[in-house]
Coordinates of C-alpha atoms and ligand atoms in Angstrom, one line a residue:
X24 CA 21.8 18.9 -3.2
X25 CA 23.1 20.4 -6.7
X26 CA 22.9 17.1 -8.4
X27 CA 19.9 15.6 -9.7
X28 CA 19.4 11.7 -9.3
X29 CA 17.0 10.7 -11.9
X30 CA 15.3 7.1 -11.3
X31 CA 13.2 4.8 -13.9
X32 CA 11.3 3.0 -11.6
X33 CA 8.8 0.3 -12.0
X34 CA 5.8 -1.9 -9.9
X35 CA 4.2 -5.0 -11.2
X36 CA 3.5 -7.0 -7.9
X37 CA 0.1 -7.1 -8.7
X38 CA -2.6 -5.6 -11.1
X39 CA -1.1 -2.3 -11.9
X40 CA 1.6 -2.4 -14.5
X41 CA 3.3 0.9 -13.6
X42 CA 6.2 2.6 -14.1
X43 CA 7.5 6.7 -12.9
X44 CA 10.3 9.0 -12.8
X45 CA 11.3 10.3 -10.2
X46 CA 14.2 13.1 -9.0
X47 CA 16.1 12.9 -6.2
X48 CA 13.4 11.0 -4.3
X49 CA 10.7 13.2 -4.2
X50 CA 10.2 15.1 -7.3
X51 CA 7.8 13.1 -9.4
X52 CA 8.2 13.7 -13.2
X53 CA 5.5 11.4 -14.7
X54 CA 3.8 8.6 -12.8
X55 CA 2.0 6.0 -15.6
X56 CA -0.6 3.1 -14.3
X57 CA -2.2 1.1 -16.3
X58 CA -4.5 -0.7 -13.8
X59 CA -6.1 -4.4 -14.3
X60 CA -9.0 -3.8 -12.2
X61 CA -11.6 -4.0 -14.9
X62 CA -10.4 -7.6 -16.0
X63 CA -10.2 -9.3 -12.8
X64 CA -13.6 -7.6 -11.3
X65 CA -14.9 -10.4 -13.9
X66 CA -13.4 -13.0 -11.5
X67 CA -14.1 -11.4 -8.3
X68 CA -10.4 -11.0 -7.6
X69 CA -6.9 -11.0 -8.7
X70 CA -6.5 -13.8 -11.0
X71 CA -2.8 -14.4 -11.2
X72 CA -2.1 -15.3 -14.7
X73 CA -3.8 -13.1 -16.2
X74 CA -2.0 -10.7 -13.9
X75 CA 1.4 -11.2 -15.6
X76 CA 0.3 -12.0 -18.9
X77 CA -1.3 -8.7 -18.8
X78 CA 1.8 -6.9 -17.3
X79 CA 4.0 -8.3 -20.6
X80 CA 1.5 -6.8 -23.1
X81 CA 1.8 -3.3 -21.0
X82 CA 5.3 -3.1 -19.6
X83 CA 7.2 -1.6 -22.5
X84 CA 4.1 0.5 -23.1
X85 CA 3.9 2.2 -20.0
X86 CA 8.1 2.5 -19.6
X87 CA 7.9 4.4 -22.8
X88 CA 5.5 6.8 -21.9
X89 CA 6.7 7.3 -18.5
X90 CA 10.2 8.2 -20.1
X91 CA 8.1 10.9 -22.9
X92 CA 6.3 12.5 -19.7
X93 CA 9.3 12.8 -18.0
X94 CA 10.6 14.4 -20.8
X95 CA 13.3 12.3 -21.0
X96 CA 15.3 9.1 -22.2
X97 CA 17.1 6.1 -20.8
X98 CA 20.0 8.0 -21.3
X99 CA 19.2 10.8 -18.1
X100 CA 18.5 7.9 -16.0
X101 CA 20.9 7.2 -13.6
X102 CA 19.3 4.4 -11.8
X103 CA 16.4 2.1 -12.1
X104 CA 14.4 0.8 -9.4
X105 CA 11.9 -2.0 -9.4
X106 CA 10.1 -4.0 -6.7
X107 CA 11.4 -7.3 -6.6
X108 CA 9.0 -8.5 -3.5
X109 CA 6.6 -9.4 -1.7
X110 CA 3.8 -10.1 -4.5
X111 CA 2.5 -12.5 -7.1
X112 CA 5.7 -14.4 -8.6
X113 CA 4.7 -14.4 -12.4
X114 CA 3.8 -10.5 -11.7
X115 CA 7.0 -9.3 -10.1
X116 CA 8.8 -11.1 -12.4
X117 CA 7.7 -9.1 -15.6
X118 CA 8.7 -6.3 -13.8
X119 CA 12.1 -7.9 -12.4
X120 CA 13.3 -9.6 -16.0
X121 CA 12.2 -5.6 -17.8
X122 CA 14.3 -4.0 -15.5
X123 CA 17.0 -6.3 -15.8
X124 CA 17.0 -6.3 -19.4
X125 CA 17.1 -2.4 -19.6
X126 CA 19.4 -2.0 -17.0
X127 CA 22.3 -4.5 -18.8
X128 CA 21.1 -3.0 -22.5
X129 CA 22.0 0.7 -21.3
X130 CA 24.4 0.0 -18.7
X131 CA 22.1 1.5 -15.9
X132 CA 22.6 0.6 -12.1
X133 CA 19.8 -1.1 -11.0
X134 CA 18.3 -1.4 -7.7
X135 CA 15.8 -4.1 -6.0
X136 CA 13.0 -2.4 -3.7
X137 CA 10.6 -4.1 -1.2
X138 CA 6.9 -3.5 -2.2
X139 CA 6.2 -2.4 1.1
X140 CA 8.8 0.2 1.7
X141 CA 7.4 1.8 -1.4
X142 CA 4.8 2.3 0.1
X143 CA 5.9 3.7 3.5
X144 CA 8.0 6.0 0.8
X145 CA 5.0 7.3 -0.5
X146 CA 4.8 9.6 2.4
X147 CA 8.0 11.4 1.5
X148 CA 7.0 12.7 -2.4
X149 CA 4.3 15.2 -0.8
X150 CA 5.5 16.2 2.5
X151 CA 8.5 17.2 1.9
X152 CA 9.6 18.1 5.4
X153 CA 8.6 14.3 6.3
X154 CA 12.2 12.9 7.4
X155 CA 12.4 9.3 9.9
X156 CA 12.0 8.8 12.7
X157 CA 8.5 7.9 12.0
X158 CA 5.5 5.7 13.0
X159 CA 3.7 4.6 9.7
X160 CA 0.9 2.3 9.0
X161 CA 0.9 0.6 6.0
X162 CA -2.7 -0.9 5.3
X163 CA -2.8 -2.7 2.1
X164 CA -4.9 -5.9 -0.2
X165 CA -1.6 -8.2 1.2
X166 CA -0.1 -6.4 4.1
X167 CA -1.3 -4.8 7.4
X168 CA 2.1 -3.6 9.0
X169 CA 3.0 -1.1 12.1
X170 CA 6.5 -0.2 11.3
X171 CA 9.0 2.5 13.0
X172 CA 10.9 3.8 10.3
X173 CA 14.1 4.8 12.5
X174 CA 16.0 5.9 9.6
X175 CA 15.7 5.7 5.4
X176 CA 15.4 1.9 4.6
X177 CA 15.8 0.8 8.3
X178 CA 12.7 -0.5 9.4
X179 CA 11.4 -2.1 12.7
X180 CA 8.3 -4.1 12.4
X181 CA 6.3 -3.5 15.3
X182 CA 3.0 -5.4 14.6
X183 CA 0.9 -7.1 11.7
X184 CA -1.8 -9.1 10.6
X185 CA -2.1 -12.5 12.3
X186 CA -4.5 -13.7 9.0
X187 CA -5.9 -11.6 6.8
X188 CA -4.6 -7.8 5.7
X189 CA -6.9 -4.8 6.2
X190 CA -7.5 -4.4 2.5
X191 CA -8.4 -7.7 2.0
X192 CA -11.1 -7.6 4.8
X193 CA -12.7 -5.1 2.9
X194 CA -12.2 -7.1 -0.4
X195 CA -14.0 -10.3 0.9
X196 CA -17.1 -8.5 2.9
X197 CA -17.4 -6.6 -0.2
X198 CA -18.1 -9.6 -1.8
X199 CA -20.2 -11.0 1.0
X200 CA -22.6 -8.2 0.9
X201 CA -22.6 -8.3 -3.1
X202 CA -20.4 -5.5 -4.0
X203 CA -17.9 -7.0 -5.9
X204 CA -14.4 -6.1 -6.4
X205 CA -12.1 -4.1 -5.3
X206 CA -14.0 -3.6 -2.1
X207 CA -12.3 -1.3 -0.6
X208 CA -13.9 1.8 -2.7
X209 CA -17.3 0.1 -2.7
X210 CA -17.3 -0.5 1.4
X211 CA -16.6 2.9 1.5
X212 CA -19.0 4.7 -1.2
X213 CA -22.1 3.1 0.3
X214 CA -20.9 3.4 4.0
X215 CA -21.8 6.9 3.7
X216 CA -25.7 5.9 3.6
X217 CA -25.3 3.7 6.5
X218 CA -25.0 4.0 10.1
X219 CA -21.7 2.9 12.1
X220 CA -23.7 2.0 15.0
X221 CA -26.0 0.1 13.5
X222 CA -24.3 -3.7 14.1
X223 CA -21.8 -4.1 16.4
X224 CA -18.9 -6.2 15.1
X225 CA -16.1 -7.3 17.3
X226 CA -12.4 -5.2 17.6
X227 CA -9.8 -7.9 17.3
X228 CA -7.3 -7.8 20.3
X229 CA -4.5 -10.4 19.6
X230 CA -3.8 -11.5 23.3
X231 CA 0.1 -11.6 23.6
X232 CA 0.5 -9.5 20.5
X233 CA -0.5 -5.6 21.3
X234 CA 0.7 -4.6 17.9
X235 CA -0.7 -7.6 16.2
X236 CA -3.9 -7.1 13.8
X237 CA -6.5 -10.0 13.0
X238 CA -9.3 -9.3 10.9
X239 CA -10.2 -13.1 9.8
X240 CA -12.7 -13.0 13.4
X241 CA -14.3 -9.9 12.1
X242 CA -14.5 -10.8 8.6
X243 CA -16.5 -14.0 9.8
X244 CA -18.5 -11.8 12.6
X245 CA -20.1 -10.3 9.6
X246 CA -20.8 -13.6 7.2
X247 CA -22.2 -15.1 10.2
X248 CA -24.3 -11.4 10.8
X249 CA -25.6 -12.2 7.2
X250 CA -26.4 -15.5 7.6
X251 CA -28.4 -15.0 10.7
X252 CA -30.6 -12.6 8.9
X253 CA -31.3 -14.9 5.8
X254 CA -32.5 -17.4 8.2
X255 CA -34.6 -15.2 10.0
X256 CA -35.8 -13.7 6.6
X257 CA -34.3 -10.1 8.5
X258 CA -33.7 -7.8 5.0
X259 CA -29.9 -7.1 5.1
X260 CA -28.8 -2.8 5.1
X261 CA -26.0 -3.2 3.1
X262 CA -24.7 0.2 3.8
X263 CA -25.3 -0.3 7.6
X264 CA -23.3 -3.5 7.5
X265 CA -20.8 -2.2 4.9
X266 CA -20.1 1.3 7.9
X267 CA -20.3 -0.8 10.4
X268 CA -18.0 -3.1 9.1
X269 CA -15.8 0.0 8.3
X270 CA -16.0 1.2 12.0
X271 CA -14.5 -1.7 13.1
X272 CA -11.6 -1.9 11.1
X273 CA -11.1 2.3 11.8
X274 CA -11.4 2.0 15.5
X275 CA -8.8 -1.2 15.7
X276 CA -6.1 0.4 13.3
X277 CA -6.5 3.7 15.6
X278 CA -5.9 1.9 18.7
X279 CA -3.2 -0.1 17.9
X280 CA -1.3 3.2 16.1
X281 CA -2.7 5.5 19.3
X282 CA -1.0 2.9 21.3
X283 CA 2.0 2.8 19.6
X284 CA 2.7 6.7 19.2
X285 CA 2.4 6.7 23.4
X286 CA 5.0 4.1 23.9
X287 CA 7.5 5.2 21.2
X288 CA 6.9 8.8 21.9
X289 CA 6.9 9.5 18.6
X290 CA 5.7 13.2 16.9
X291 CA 5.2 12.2 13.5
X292 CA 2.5 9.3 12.0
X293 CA 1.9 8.3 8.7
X294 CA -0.6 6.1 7.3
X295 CA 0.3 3.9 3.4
X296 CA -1.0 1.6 1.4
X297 CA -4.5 0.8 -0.5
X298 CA -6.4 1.2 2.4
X299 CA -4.6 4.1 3.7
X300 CA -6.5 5.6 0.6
X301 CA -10.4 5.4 2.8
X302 CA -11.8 8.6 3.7
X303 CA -13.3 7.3 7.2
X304 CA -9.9 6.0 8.3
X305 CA -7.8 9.4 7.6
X306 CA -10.6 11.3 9.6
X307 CA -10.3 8.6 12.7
X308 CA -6.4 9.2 12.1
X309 CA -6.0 12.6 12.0
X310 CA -8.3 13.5 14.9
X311 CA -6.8 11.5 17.0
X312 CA -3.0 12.1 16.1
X313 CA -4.9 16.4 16.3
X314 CA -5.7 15.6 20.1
X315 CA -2.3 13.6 20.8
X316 CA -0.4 17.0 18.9
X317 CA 1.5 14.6 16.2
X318 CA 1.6 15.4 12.9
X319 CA -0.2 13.3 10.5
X320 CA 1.1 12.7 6.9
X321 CA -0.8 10.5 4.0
X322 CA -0.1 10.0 0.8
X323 CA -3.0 11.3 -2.0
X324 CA -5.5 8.5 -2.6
X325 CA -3.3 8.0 -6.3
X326 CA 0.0 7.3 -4.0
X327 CA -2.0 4.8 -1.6
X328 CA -2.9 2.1 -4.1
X329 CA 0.0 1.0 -6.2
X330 CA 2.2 3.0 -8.2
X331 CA 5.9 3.4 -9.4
X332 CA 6.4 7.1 -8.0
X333 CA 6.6 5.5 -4.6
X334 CA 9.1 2.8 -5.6
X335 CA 10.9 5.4 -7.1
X336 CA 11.4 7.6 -3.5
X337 CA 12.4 4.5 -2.1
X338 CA 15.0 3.8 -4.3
X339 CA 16.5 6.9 -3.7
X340 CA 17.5 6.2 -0.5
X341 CA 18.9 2.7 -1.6
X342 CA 20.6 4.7 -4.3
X343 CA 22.1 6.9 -1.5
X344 CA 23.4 4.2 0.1
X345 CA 24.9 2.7 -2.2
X346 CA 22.6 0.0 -2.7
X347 CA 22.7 -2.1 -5.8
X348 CA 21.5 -5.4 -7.2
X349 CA 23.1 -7.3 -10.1
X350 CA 21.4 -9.1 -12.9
X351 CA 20.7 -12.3 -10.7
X352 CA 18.2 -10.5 -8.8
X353 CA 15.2 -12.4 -8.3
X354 CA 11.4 -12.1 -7.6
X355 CA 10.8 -13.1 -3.8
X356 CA 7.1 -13.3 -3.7
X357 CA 7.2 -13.4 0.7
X358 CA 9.9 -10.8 0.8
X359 CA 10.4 -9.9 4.7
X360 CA 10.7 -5.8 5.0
X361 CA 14.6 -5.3 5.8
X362 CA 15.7 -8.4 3.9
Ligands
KG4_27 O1 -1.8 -1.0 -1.9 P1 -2.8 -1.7 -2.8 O2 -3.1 -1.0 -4.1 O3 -2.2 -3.1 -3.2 C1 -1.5 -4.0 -2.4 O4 -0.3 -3.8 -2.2 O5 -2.2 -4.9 -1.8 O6 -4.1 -2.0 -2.0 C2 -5.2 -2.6 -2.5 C3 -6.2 -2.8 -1.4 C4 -7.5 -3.6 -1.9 O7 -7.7 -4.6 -0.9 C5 -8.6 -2.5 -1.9 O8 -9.8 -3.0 -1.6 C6 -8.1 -1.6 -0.8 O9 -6.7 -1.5 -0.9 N1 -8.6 -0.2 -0.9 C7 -9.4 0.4 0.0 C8 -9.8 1.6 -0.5 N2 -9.2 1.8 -1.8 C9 -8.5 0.6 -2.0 N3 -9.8 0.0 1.2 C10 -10.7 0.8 1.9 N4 -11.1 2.0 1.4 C11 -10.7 2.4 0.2 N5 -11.1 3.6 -0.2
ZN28 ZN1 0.7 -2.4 -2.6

């Protein structure tokens, strides 16, 4: 394609105020975050007011330097795309009412993207041969989601989390075994000292659900793990727990996707979101999609968590298809994927 279809886009779901260009979907010309970890690790979690109020002090910030790393101005954008769901309300909305604004003030089409799909989209900004069909993962702190892309924005759920998501799993044994927050990158930095074997936690099956994940029995396998040992006055291996814990979670989110490349015959896997980001997991995931002969795609660790570059390649596609949303579009903090 000659023509070049520049995006603005822009993520606040959560605790990243963020906000890329991106060209014709997979071209990224500046990718800005300005991550809130360090203020809610002071609360152990996400703390949702502070969330947007932090995202309204950022937004125009980060736009603006997104736009100067780009080397451009609102006026080579021919679309902006923002994620209008699922996430925290008062955080989407910053996002949704900026976009809004910018997109009536300079007469931009605007477009609405689902958090999620942003991720999935992830996928396409480094492998560029990376077309649907597709089996992908998307592992996140709110989603755990087995999804057959059969074509670009047509999706077809095929499993997910019964209770909690991967990510937050990690996040709350994290906390269990004193690591704090985000647990995800802690789990996995002291894993490395521990031994997988060491405790064996359970692997979820969800009886008439093969696709289905639930990780609220594991998460509980391991306080009640801890707890035994206090009583007993048994010293707790933190990293033995904390790559133990991490074998579990690996060895159900490579059986369920094993299971799933077999029945859909599919050639091509890909794994997205926060979690997607965890060294142990890519390994368990690319050996086994190695031995099945299906190619294997992830996004770099800075395209897992959340960013705009990836809400920007999805919005492409929408673009393409002549998706566009008016200036009534809302934040829909439970956003179903193909809604
Ligand atoms: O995709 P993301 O940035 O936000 C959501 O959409 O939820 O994912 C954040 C989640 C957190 O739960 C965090 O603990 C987890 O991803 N995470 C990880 C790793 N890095 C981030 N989980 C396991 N291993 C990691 N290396
Ligand atoms: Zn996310």
């Amino acid at each position: 394609m000659n023509q070049e279809i520049k995006i603005l886009a822009i993520e606040s779901s959560c605790d990243e105020t963020a906000a890329a260009v991106v060209v014709n979907g997979r071209d990224v010309r500046s990718n800005v975050i300005s991550s809130q970890i360090d203020l809610h690790t002071l609360y152990g979690g996400v703390v949702p007011e502070i969330a947007s109020r932090k995202h309204i002090e950022k937004i125009d910030q980060v736009i603006e330097q997104a736009l100067s790393d780009a080397d451009m101005t609102l006026k080579d954008i021919d679309a902006i795309g923002v994620t209008y769901g699922p996430g925290l309300v008062g955080a989407l909305l910053v996002g949704v009412a900026e976009a809004k604004a910018i997109s009536y003030a300079a007469g931009i089409p605007l477009i609405g993207v689902h958090h999620i799909e942003g991720h999935i989209s992830a996928n396409y900004i480094e492998n560029k041969e990376l077309e649907p069909p597709f089996l992908c993962l998307v592992v996140s702190g709110g989603h755990t989601h087995l999804v057959k892309v059969t074509d670009y924005g047509k999706y077809e759920i095929l499993g997910k989390t019964r209770d909690d998501a991967a990510g937050e799993a990690f996040d709350k044994v994290a906390r269990a075994i004193g690591l704090g927050y985000p647990g995800g990158p802690k789990i996995e930095k002291v894993s490395h000292e521990g031994n997988p074997e060491a405790i064996s936690f359970p692997r979820a099956k969800v009886a008439d659900g093969v696709y289905d994940f639930s990780f609220s029995g594991l998460k509980s396998a391991v306080l009640n793990y801890l707890n035994g040992c206090k009583m007993k006055d048994i010293p707790i291996n933190q990293a033995d727990v904390a790559a133990s814990f991490q074998k579990s979670v690996t060895d159900v989110l490579v059986d369920h996707a094993a299971h799933a490349i077999d029945e859909y015959h599919m050639d091509s896997f890909a794994i997205a979101g926060g979690v997607a980001s965890n060294g142990t997991i890519r390994k368990a995931m690319e050996e086994m999609c190695r031995k099945k002969g299906v190619k294997f795609y992830h996004p770099s660790p800075i395209l897992c968590t959340d960013n705009a570059a990836m809400i920007g390649a999805a919005a492409y596609y929408d673009y393409l298809a002549g998706k566009r949303a008016g200036l009534d579009l809302n934040a829909i903090p439970n956003l179903k994927l193909g809604e």
